[in-house]
Coordinates of C-alpha atoms and ligand atoms in Angstrom, one line a residue:
X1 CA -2.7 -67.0 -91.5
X2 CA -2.9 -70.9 -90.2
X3 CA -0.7 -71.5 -93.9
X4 CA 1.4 -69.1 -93.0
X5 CA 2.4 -71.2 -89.8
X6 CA 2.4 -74.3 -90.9
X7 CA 4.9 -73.2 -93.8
X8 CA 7.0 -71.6 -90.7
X9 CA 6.6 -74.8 -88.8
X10 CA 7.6 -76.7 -91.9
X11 CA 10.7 -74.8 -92.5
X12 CA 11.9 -75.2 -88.7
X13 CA 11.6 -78.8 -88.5
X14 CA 13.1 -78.8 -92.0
X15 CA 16.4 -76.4 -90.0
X16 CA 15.8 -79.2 -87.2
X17 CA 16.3 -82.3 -89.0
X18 CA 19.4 -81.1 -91.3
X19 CA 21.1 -79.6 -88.3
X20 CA 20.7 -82.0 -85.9
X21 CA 21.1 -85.2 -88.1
X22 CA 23.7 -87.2 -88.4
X23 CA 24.6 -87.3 -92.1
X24 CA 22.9 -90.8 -94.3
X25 CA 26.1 -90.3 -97.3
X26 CA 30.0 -88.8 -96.3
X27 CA 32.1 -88.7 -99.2
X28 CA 35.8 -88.0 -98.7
X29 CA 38.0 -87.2 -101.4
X30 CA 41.3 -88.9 -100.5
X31 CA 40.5 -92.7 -99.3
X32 CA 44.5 -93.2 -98.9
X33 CA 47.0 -90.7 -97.8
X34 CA 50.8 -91.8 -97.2
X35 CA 53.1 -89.9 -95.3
X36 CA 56.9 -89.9 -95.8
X37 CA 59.0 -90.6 -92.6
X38 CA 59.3 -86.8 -91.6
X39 CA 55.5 -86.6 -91.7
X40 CA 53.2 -84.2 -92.8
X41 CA 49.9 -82.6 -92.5
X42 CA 46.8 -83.0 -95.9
X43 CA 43.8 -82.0 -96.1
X44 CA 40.9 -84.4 -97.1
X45 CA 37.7 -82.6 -98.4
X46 CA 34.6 -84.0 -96.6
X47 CA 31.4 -83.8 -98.4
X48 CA 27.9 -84.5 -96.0
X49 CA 24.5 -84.5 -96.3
X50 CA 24.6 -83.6 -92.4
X51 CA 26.9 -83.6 -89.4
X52 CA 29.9 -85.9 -88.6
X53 CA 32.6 -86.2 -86.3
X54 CA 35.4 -88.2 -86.0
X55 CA 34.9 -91.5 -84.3
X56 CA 38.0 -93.8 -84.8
X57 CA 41.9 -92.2 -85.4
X58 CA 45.2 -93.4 -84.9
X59 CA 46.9 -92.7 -81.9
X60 CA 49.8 -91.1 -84.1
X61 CA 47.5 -89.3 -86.2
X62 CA 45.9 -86.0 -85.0
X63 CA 42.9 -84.1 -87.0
X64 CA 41.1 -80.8 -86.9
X65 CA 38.0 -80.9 -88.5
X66 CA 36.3 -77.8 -90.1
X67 CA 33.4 -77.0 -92.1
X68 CA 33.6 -79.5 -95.6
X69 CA 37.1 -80.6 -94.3
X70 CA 39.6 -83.0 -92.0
X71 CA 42.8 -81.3 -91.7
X72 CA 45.3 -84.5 -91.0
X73 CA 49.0 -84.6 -89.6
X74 CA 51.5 -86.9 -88.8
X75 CA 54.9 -86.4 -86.7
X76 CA 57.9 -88.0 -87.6
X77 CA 57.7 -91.7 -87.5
X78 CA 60.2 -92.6 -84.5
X79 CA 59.0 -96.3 -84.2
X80 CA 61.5 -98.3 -87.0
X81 CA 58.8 -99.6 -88.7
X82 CA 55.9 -98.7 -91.2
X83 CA 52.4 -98.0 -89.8
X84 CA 49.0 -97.3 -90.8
X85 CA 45.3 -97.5 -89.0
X86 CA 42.1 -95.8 -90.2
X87 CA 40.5 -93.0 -89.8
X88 CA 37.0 -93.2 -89.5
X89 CA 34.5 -90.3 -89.7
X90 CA 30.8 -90.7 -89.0
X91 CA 27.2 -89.8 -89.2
X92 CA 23.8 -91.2 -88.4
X93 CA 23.7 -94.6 -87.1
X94 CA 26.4 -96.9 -89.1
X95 CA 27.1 -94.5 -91.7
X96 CA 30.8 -94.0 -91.8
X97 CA 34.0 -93.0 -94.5
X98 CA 37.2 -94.2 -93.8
X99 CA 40.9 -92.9 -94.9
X100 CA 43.8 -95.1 -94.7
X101 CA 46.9 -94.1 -93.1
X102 CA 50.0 -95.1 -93.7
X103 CA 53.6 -93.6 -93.0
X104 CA 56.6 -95.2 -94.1
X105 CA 59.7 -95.4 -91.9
X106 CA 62.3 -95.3 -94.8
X107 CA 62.6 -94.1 -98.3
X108 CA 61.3 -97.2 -99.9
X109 CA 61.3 -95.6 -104.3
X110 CA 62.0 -92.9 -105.5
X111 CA 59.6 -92.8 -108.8
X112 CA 59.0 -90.1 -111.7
X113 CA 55.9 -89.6 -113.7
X114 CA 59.0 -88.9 -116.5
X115 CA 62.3 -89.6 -117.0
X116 CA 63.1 -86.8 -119.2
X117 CA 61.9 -83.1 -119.2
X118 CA 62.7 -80.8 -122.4
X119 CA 62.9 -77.1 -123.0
X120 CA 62.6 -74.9 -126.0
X121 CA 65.6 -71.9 -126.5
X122 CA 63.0 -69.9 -124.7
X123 CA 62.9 -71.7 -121.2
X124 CA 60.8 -71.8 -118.6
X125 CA 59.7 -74.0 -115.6
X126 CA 58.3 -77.6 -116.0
X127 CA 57.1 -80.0 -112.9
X128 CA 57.6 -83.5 -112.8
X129 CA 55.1 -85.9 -110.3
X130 CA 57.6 -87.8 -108.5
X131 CA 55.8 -90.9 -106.1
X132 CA 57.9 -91.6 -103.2
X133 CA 57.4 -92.0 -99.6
X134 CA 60.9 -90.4 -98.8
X135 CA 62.2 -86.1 -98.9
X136 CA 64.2 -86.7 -101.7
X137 CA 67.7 -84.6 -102.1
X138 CA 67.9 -82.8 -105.8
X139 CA 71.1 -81.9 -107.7
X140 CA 70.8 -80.5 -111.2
X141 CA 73.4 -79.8 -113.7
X142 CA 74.8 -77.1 -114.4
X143 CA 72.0 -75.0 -116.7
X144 CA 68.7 -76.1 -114.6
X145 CA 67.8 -75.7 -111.6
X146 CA 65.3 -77.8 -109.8
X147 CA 63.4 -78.4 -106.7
X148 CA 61.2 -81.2 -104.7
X149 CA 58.4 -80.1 -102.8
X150 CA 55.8 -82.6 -101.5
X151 CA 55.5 -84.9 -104.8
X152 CA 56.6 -82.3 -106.9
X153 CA 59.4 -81.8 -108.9
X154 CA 60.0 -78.5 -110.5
X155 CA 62.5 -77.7 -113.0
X156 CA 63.6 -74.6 -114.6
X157 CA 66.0 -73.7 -117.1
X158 CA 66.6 -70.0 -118.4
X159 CA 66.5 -68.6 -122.0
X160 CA 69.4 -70.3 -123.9
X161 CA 71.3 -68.1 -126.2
X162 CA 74.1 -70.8 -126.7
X163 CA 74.3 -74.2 -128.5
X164 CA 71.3 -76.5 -127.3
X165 CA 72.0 -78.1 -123.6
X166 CA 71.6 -81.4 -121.7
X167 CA 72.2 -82.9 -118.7
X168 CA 70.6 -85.4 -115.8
X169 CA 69.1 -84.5 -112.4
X170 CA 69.7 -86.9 -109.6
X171 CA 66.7 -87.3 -107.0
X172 CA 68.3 -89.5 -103.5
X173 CA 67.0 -90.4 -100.6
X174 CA 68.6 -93.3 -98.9
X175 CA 69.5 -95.9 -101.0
X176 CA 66.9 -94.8 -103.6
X177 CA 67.6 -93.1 -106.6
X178 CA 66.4 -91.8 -109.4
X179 CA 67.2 -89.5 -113.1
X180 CA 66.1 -87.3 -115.0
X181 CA 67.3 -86.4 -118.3
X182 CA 67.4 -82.6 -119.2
X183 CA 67.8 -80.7 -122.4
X184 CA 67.2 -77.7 -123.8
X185 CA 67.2 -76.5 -127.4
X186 CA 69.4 -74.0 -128.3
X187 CA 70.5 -71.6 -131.0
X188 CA 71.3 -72.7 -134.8
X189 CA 73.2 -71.7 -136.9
X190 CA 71.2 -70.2 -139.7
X191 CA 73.6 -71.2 -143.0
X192 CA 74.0 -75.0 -141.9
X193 CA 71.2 -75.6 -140.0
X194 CA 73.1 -76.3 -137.1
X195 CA 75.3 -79.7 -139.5
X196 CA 78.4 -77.0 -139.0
X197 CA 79.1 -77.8 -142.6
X198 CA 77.9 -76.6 -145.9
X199 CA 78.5 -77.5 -149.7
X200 CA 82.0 -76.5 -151.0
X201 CA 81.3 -74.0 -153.3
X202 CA 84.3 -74.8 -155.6
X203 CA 83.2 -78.7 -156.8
X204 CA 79.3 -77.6 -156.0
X205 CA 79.5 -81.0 -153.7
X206 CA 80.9 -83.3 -156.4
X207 CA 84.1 -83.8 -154.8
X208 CA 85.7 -83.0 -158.5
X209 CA 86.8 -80.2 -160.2
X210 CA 86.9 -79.6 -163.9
X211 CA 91.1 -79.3 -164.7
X212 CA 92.5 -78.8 -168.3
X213 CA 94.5 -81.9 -169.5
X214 CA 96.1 -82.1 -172.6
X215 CA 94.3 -84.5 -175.2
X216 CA 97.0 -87.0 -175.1
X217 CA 96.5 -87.5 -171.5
X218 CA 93.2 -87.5 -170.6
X219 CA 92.6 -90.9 -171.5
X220 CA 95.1 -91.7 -168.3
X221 CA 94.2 -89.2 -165.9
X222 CA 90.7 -87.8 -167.0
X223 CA 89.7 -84.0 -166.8
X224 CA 88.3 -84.2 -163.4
X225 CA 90.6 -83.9 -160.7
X226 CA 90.2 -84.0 -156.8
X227 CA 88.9 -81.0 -155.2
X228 CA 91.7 -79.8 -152.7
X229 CA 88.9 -77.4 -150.7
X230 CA 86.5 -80.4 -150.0
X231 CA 89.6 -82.6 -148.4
X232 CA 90.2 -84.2 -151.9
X233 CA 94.1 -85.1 -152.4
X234 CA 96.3 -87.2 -154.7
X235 CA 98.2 -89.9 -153.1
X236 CA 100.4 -89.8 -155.7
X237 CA 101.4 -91.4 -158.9
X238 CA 101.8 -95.6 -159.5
X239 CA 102.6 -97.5 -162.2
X240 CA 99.2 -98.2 -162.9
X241 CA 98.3 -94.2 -163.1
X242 CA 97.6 -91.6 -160.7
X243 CA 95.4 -92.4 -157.4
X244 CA 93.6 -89.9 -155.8
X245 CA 90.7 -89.2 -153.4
X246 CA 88.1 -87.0 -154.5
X247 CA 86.9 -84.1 -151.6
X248 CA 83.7 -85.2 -149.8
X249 CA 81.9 -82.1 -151.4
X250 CA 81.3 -80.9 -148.2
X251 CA 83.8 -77.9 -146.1
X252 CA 83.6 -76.6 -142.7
X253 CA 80.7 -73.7 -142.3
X254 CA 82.4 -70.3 -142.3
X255 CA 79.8 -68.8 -139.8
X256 CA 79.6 -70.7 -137.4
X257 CA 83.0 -72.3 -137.6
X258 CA 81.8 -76.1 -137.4
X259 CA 80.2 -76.0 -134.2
X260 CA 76.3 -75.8 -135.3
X261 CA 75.5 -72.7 -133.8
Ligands
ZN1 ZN1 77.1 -72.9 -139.5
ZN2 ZN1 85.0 -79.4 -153.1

């Protein structure tokens, strides 16, 4: 019976000490947080060995604290200027965490992770971290669409059934600015691998065609003449003999009519 209690009284003074405690170690998860001029709220994850409050803030800065957690918002900065103070958070005796504060009171860059995003024929929706301290405006061409939403810019094309795409999305705030370069893949035309041109079939790509010429003359003009399908032509006849360009062995796809696709 008398271990029974002291395991009871053990446990309780065990409950006691954790829940009355201040905490020896806070750990926050976001030391810095910066708030664009419109402001914002974020929430910092708080992780304790016991409790904690909230012991220093800035006078612009307003927090609700919940279990694990410091929920932190920021109005629209009014003042002209930048600012930033400290939060402070703490425990048991000096123990403390701090998160700097800082809101900006213009756009001051505008800055991708990457200045191009790509898409297969298929589509789909890609995100780009943008860093910036402003609410940037987004135009996309024509093709994508795309929106910013706190950091994050998120781009989506549709499946493309046409010839592959491109084109470049403007981020402004300000006078900051920023691009991104879009494509998308696109179909291809299966017989010339999207080239739009194929091997003329008549010269098999030499440019020349076989022609009957009578003995006496081939020493002048050969037996090859220029193939007329390919572009080949004769410019005529000099003095010196006949001139001609051969064909460049190479004619316009008949599927897809030139254009690749
Ligand atoms: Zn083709
Ligand atoms: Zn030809």
């Amino acid at each position: 019976m008398k271990k029974q209690l002291f395991l009871l009284w053990a446990f309780l003074f065990m409950f006691f000490l954790s829940a009355c405690n201040g905490a020896n170690n806070i750990c926050v998860d976001k030391n810095s947080i910066s708030f664009p001029i419109g402001g914002g709220e974020e929430n910092v994850s708080v992780t304790a060995d016991g409790s904690w409050s909230v012991k220093d803030c800035p006078d612009w800065v307003t927090t609700e604290t919940q279990e694990g957690m410091i929920l932190i918002r920021t109005a629209r900065n009014e003042t002209g200027a930048p600012r930033e103070g400290d939060i402070v958070l703490a425990g048991k005796d000096d123990v403390t965490a701090t998160i700097h504060v800082k809101q900006a009171t213009k756009c001051t860059h505008i800055t991708p992770a990457s200045d191009k995003v790509e898409f297969d024929k298929e589509g789909g929706t890609q995100t780009i971290a943008i860093d910036t301290d402003g609410s940037p405006q987004v135009e996309a061409p024509e093709g994508f669409t795309a929106t910013y939403d706190n950091g994050t810019l998120s781009v989506t094309a549709p499946a493309n059934e046409a010839g592959s795409k491109r084109g470049e999305i403007k981020l402004t705030c300000e006078d900051q600015s920023a691009t991104i370069y879009a494509t998308q893949k696109g179909n291809v035309c299966q017989r010339c691998g999207g080239s739009g041109k194929i091997t003329c079939p008549k010269c098999n790509g030499k440019g020349l065609v076989h022609v009957y010429v009578a003995p006496e003359m081939r020493d002048i003009v050969g037996s090859e003449q220029p193939c007329e399908k390919c572009g080949g032509n004769w410019d005529g006849t000099t003095d010196a003999g006949s001139v001609w360009r051969k064909g460049s062995g190479r004619i316009k796809c008949p599927d897809c009519g030139g254009t690749g696709q």
